[in-house]
Amino acid sequence: MTFELNRRQIILAGAAMLVAGPALAQQTYTVDMLNKDPDDKKRRMIFKPLIQVVEAGDTVRFASVHKGHNSESIKGMIPEGVEPWKSKISKDFDLTLTVPGVYGYKCTPHTAMGMAGLIIVKGDGMMANVEAAKAVKHKGRMKKVWEEMWAQVEAEGLLQG
Ligand SMILES: [Cu+2]
C-alpha cells in the first residue's frame, strides 16, 4: 500500500496542526442536570458535577438526564467578551469554551432553589474575571450555594496552576 501526500495536503495538514496545537486534544465533559443526586438523595435540583474544570477549547455538554432543567449564564459571572447563553429546557446543550476564566451559570426555572454551577476554563488569563464573578450578588438559597462553591474552589485549589 502506498501513501503519498501531495503538496497541498501537506500544507493543509501543517495548518491543521498549528490550529489544534501540539497534542492538546479537545475533550467533552458532561454535566448532568438532575432532580435528585443518585449518590445523595437529599440533594435536589443540581448540576453534577457542580464544578467542572476544563482546558480552553473543550466542550461541556449539559445533559438533560431529568426533564425540566436548562443552563443559563449568570450576568457578571462569565469572562468579558463571551456571549451569554441560555439553553432550551429539557434539551441537551453543548457549550464550547475558548476563553480562559470562570463561568457561573444557573438553571432558569430553579434559580430560587439555588440550582447553579461553575466551569473553570484553565489557561492564560484565567484569573481575569474571578474577582468580578465572586462580587456578583445573589439572593436567598443562591447566595449560600455560591458561598459554598467558592469555598470549594479555594479548598481544592482549583484556580491554581
Ligand atoms: Cu433546574
PDB file of C-alpha atoms and ligand atoms in Angstrom:
ATOM      1  CA  MET A   1       0.000   0.000   0.000  1.00  0.00           C
ATOM      2  CA  THR A   2       1.332   3.393  -0.885  1.00  0.00           C
ATOM      3  CA  PHE A   3       0.558   6.532   0.994  1.00  0.00           C
ATOM      4  CA  GLU A   4       1.525   9.709  -0.722  1.00  0.00           C
ATOM      5  CA  LEU A   5       0.703  13.236   0.156  1.00  0.00           C
ATOM      6  CA  ASN A   6       0.705  15.912  -2.441  1.00  0.00           C
ATOM      7  CA  ARG A   7       1.989  19.359  -1.690  1.00  0.00           C
ATOM      8  CA  ARG A   8      -1.476  20.748  -0.975  1.00  0.00           C
ATOM      9  CA  GLN A   9      -2.288  18.002   1.519  1.00  0.00           C
ATOM     10  CA  ILE A  10       0.979  18.591   3.343  1.00  0.00           C
ATOM     11  CA  ILE A  11       0.211  22.297   3.638  1.00  0.00           C
ATOM     12  CA  LEU A  12      -3.300  21.564   4.924  1.00  0.00           C
ATOM     13  CA  ALA A  13      -2.004  19.040   7.447  1.00  0.00           C
ATOM     14  CA  GLY A  14       0.534  21.572   8.689  1.00  0.00           C
ATOM     15  CA  ALA A  15      -2.135  24.243   9.042  1.00  0.00           C
ATOM     16  CA  ALA A  16      -4.407  21.866  10.942  1.00  0.00           C
ATOM     17  CA  MET A  17      -1.598  21.056  13.369  1.00  0.00           C
ATOM     18  CA  LEU A  18      -0.975  24.733  14.003  1.00  0.00           C
ATOM     19  CA  VAL A  19      -4.647  25.344  14.774  1.00  0.00           C
ATOM     20  CA  ALA A  20      -5.020  22.293  17.009  1.00  0.00           C
ATOM     21  CA  GLY A  21      -1.778  22.844  18.871  1.00  0.00           C
ATOM     22  CA  PRO A  22       0.600  20.098  19.903  1.00  0.00           C
ATOM     23  CA  ALA A  23      -1.075  17.054  21.468  1.00  0.00           C
ATOM     24  CA  LEU A  24      -3.894  19.012  23.088  1.00  0.00           C
ATOM     25  CA  ALA A  25      -6.937  17.009  22.155  1.00  0.00           C
ATOM     26  CA  GLN A  26     -10.198  18.768  22.786  1.00  0.00           C
ATOM     27  CA  GLN A  27     -12.372  16.993  25.291  1.00  0.00           C
ATOM     28  CA  THR A  28     -16.067  16.892  26.022  1.00  0.00           C
ATOM     29  CA  TYR A  29     -17.164  16.800  29.658  1.00  0.00           C
ATOM     30  CA  THR A  30     -20.694  16.012  30.721  1.00  0.00           C
ATOM     31  CA  VAL A  31     -22.578  17.925  33.382  1.00  0.00           C
ATOM     32  CA  ASP A  32     -25.827  16.173  34.326  1.00  0.00           C
ATOM     33  CA  MET A  33     -28.951  18.192  35.050  1.00  0.00           C
ATOM     34  CA  LEU A  34     -30.710  16.277  37.817  1.00  0.00           C
ATOM     35  CA  ASN A  35     -33.801  16.385  40.006  1.00  0.00           C
ATOM     36  CA  LYS A  36     -32.005  14.286  42.575  1.00  0.00           C
ATOM     37  CA  ASP A  37     -28.400  13.295  43.176  1.00  0.00           C
ATOM     38  CA  PRO A  38     -28.200   9.470  42.828  1.00  0.00           C
ATOM     39  CA  ASP A  39     -25.347   9.493  45.390  1.00  0.00           C
ATOM     40  CA  ASP A  40     -27.112  11.716  47.907  1.00  0.00           C
ATOM     41  CA  LYS A  41     -30.893  11.766  47.741  1.00  0.00           C
ATOM     42  CA  LYS A  42     -31.068  14.844  49.959  1.00  0.00           C
ATOM     43  CA  ARG A  43     -29.511  16.931  47.214  1.00  0.00           C
ATOM     44  CA  ARG A  44     -32.183  18.040  44.792  1.00  0.00           C
ATOM     45  CA  MET A  45     -32.187  20.142  41.635  1.00  0.00           C
ATOM     46  CA  ILE A  46     -28.479  20.066  40.930  1.00  0.00           C
ATOM     47  CA  PHE A  47     -25.849  20.184  38.241  1.00  0.00           C
ATOM     48  CA  LYS A  48     -23.397  17.323  38.609  1.00  0.00           C
ATOM     49  CA  PRO A  49     -20.506  17.866  38.854  1.00  0.00           C
ATOM     50  CA  LEU A  50     -21.144  21.210  40.453  1.00  0.00           C
ATOM     51  CA  ILE A  51     -17.708  22.467  39.438  1.00  0.00           C
ATOM     52  CA  GLN A  52     -16.126  21.369  36.174  1.00  0.00           C
ATOM     53  CA  VAL A  53     -12.543  22.237  35.294  1.00  0.00           C
ATOM     54  CA  VAL A  54     -11.661  22.198  31.584  1.00  0.00           C
ATOM     55  CA  GLU A  55      -8.996  23.483  29.206  1.00  0.00           C
ATOM     56  CA  ALA A  56      -9.667  26.198  26.639  1.00  0.00           C
ATOM     57  CA  GLY A  57     -11.233  24.606  23.561  1.00  0.00           C
ATOM     58  CA  ASP A  58     -13.041  21.890  25.497  1.00  0.00           C
ATOM     59  CA  THR A  59     -16.794  21.399  25.433  1.00  0.00           C
ATOM     60  CA  VAL A  60     -19.198  20.973  28.319  1.00  0.00           C
ATOM     61  CA  ARG A  61     -22.323  19.007  27.488  1.00  0.00           C
ATOM     62  CA  PHE A  62     -25.257  19.779  29.735  1.00  0.00           C
ATOM     63  CA  ALA A  63     -27.170  16.508  29.699  1.00  0.00           C
ATOM     64  CA  SER A  64     -30.913  16.611  30.236  1.00  0.00           C
ATOM     65  CA  VAL A  65     -30.947  13.470  32.383  1.00  0.00           C
ATOM     66  CA  HIS A  66     -34.091  14.621  34.158  1.00  0.00           C
ATOM     67  CA  LYS A  67     -36.574  16.898  32.414  1.00  0.00           C
ATOM     68  CA  GLY A  68     -37.288  20.493  33.324  1.00  0.00           C
ATOM     69  CA  HIS A  69     -33.790  21.970  33.505  1.00  0.00           C
ATOM     70  CA  ASN A  70     -31.545  24.188  31.400  1.00  0.00           C
ATOM     71  CA  SER A  71     -28.276  26.113  31.616  1.00  0.00           C
ATOM     72  CA  GLU A  72     -28.125  29.884  31.587  1.00  0.00           C
ATOM     73  CA  SER A  73     -25.057  32.046  32.152  1.00  0.00           C
ATOM     74  CA  ILE A  74     -25.292  34.364  35.153  1.00  0.00           C
ATOM     75  CA  LYS A  75     -24.855  38.051  34.407  1.00  0.00           C
ATOM     76  CA  GLY A  76     -21.405  39.234  35.520  1.00  0.00           C
ATOM     77  CA  MET A  77     -20.095  35.699  36.006  1.00  0.00           C
ATOM     78  CA  ILE A  78     -18.570  34.976  32.594  1.00  0.00           C
ATOM     79  CA  PRO A  79     -15.381  36.423  31.068  1.00  0.00           C
ATOM     80  CA  GLU A  80     -15.542  39.668  29.184  1.00  0.00           C
ATOM     81  CA  GLY A  81     -16.438  39.293  25.508  1.00  0.00           C
ATOM     82  CA  VAL A  82     -18.007  35.853  25.952  1.00  0.00           C
ATOM     83  CA  GLU A  83     -21.521  35.524  24.578  1.00  0.00           C
ATOM     84  CA  PRO A  84     -24.113  34.820  27.298  1.00  0.00           C
ATOM     85  CA  TRP A  85     -26.099  31.625  26.795  1.00  0.00           C
ATOM     86  CA  LYS A  86     -29.494  30.242  27.717  1.00  0.00           C
ATOM     87  CA  SER A  87     -30.306  26.722  26.615  1.00  0.00           C
ATOM     88  CA  LYS A  88     -33.715  25.212  25.957  1.00  0.00           C
ATOM     89  CA  ILE A  89     -35.477  23.477  28.842  1.00  0.00           C
ATOM     90  CA  SER A  90     -35.231  19.669  28.800  1.00  0.00           C
ATOM     91  CA  LYS A  91     -32.679  19.640  25.951  1.00  0.00           C
ATOM     92  CA  ASP A  92     -29.046  18.570  25.903  1.00  0.00           C
ATOM     93  CA  PHE A  93     -26.800  21.551  25.261  1.00  0.00           C
ATOM     94  CA  ASP A  94     -23.158  21.717  24.177  1.00  0.00           C
ATOM     95  CA  LEU A  95     -21.083  24.704  25.237  1.00  0.00           C
ATOM     96  CA  THR A  96     -17.585  25.076  23.788  1.00  0.00           C
ATOM     97  CA  LEU A  97     -15.324  27.202  25.956  1.00  0.00           C
ATOM     98  CA  THR A  98     -12.476  29.027  24.264  1.00  0.00           C
ATOM     99  CA  VAL A  99     -11.773  31.881  26.691  1.00  0.00           C
ATOM    100  CA  PRO A 100      -9.993  31.033  29.978  1.00  0.00           C
ATOM    101  CA  GLY A 101     -11.765  32.204  33.115  1.00  0.00           C
ATOM    102  CA  VAL A 102     -14.628  31.296  35.411  1.00  0.00           C
ATOM    103  CA  TYR A 103     -18.167  30.758  34.177  1.00  0.00           C
ATOM    104  CA  GLY A 104     -21.095  30.862  36.585  1.00  0.00           C
ATOM    105  CA  TYR A 105     -24.411  29.517  35.371  1.00  0.00           C
ATOM    106  CA  LYS A 106     -27.814  28.532  36.694  1.00  0.00           C
ATOM    107  CA  CYS A 107     -30.948  26.666  35.782  1.00  0.00           C
ATOM    108  CA  THR A 108     -33.543  29.268  34.854  1.00  0.00           C
ATOM    109  CA  PRO A 109     -36.616  27.561  36.402  1.00  0.00           C
ATOM    110  CA  HIS A 110     -34.748  26.551  39.575  1.00  0.00           C
ATOM    111  CA  THR A 111     -32.891  29.752  40.359  1.00  0.00           C
ATOM    112  CA  ALA A 112     -34.804  30.164  43.620  1.00  0.00           C
ATOM    113  CA  MET A 113     -33.755  26.648  44.638  1.00  0.00           C
ATOM    114  CA  GLY A 114     -30.115  27.520  44.108  1.00  0.00           C
ATOM    115  CA  MET A 115     -29.549  25.295  41.070  1.00  0.00           C
ATOM    116  CA  ALA A 116     -26.255  26.636  39.771  1.00  0.00           C
ATOM    117  CA  GLY A 117     -22.816  25.505  38.721  1.00  0.00           C
ATOM    118  CA  LEU A 118     -19.332  26.682  37.865  1.00  0.00           C
ATOM    119  CA  ILE A 119     -16.982  25.963  34.988  1.00  0.00           C
ATOM    120  CA  ILE A 120     -13.311  26.861  35.278  1.00  0.00           C
ATOM    121  CA  VAL A 121     -11.517  27.167  31.947  1.00  0.00           C
ATOM    122  CA  LYS A 122      -7.779  26.881  32.515  1.00  0.00           C
ATOM    123  CA  GLY A 123      -5.259  28.854  30.502  1.00  0.00           C
ATOM    124  CA  ASP A 124      -3.619  32.264  30.209  1.00  0.00           C
ATOM    125  CA  GLY A 125      -5.804  34.950  31.739  1.00  0.00           C
ATOM    126  CA  MET A 126      -7.999  32.529  33.673  1.00  0.00           C
ATOM    127  CA  MET A 127      -7.915  34.791  36.749  1.00  0.00           C
ATOM    128  CA  ALA A 128      -9.126  37.869  34.850  1.00  0.00           C
ATOM    129  CA  ASN A 129     -12.791  37.638  35.848  1.00  0.00           C
ATOM    130  CA  VAL A 130     -12.533  35.787  39.164  1.00  0.00           C
ATOM    131  CA  GLU A 131     -12.956  38.821  41.413  1.00  0.00           C
ATOM    132  CA  ALA A 132     -15.820  40.193  39.308  1.00  0.00           C
ATOM    133  CA  ALA A 133     -17.592  36.820  39.371  1.00  0.00           C
ATOM    134  CA  LYS A 134     -17.145  36.497  43.139  1.00  0.00           C
ATOM    135  CA  ALA A 135     -18.501  40.010  43.637  1.00  0.00           C
ATOM    136  CA  VAL A 136     -21.834  39.233  41.957  1.00  0.00           C
ATOM    137  CA  LYS A 137     -24.638  39.435  44.497  1.00  0.00           C
ATOM    138  CA  HIS A 138     -27.059  36.542  44.912  1.00  0.00           C
ATOM    139  CA  LYS A 139     -30.257  36.139  46.825  1.00  0.00           C
ATOM    140  CA  GLY A 140     -31.611  33.506  49.189  1.00  0.00           C
ATOM    141  CA  ARG A 141     -30.557  29.944  48.552  1.00  0.00           C
ATOM    142  CA  MET A 142     -28.391  31.012  45.602  1.00  0.00           C
ATOM    143  CA  LYS A 143     -26.264  33.099  47.962  1.00  0.00           C
ATOM    144  CA  LYS A 144     -25.478  30.079  50.119  1.00  0.00           C
ATOM    145  CA  VAL A 145     -24.784  27.876  47.089  1.00  0.00           C
ATOM    146  CA  TRP A 146     -22.231  30.325  45.714  1.00  0.00           C
ATOM    147  CA  GLU A 147     -20.531  30.787  49.086  1.00  0.00           C
ATOM    148  CA  GLU A 148     -20.125  27.021  49.261  1.00  0.00           C
ATOM    149  CA  MET A 149     -18.931  26.786  45.668  1.00  0.00           C
ATOM    150  CA  TRP A 150     -16.234  29.452  46.046  1.00  0.00           C
ATOM    151  CA  ALA A 151     -15.154  27.807  49.313  1.00  0.00           C
ATOM    152  CA  GLN A 152     -14.776  24.507  47.458  1.00  0.00           C
ATOM    153  CA  VAL A 153     -12.748  26.211  44.711  1.00  0.00           C
ATOM    154  CA  GLU A 154     -10.459  27.574  47.419  1.00  0.00           C
ATOM    155  CA  ALA A 155     -10.235  24.333  49.414  1.00  0.00           C
ATOM    156  CA  GLU A 156      -9.390  22.256  46.339  1.00  0.00           C
ATOM    157  CA  GLY A 157      -7.047  24.848  44.863  1.00  0.00           C
ATOM    158  CA  LEU A 158      -8.927  24.756  41.577  1.00  0.00           C
ATOM    159  CA  LEU A 159      -7.678  28.162  40.460  1.00  0.00           C
ATOM    160  CA  GLN A 160      -4.031  27.279  40.997  1.00  0.00           C
ATOM    161  CA  GLY A 161      -1.774  26.465  38.055  1.00  0.00           C
TER     162      GLY A 161
HETATM  163 CU    CU B   1     -33.363  23.005  37.074  1.00  0.00          CU
END
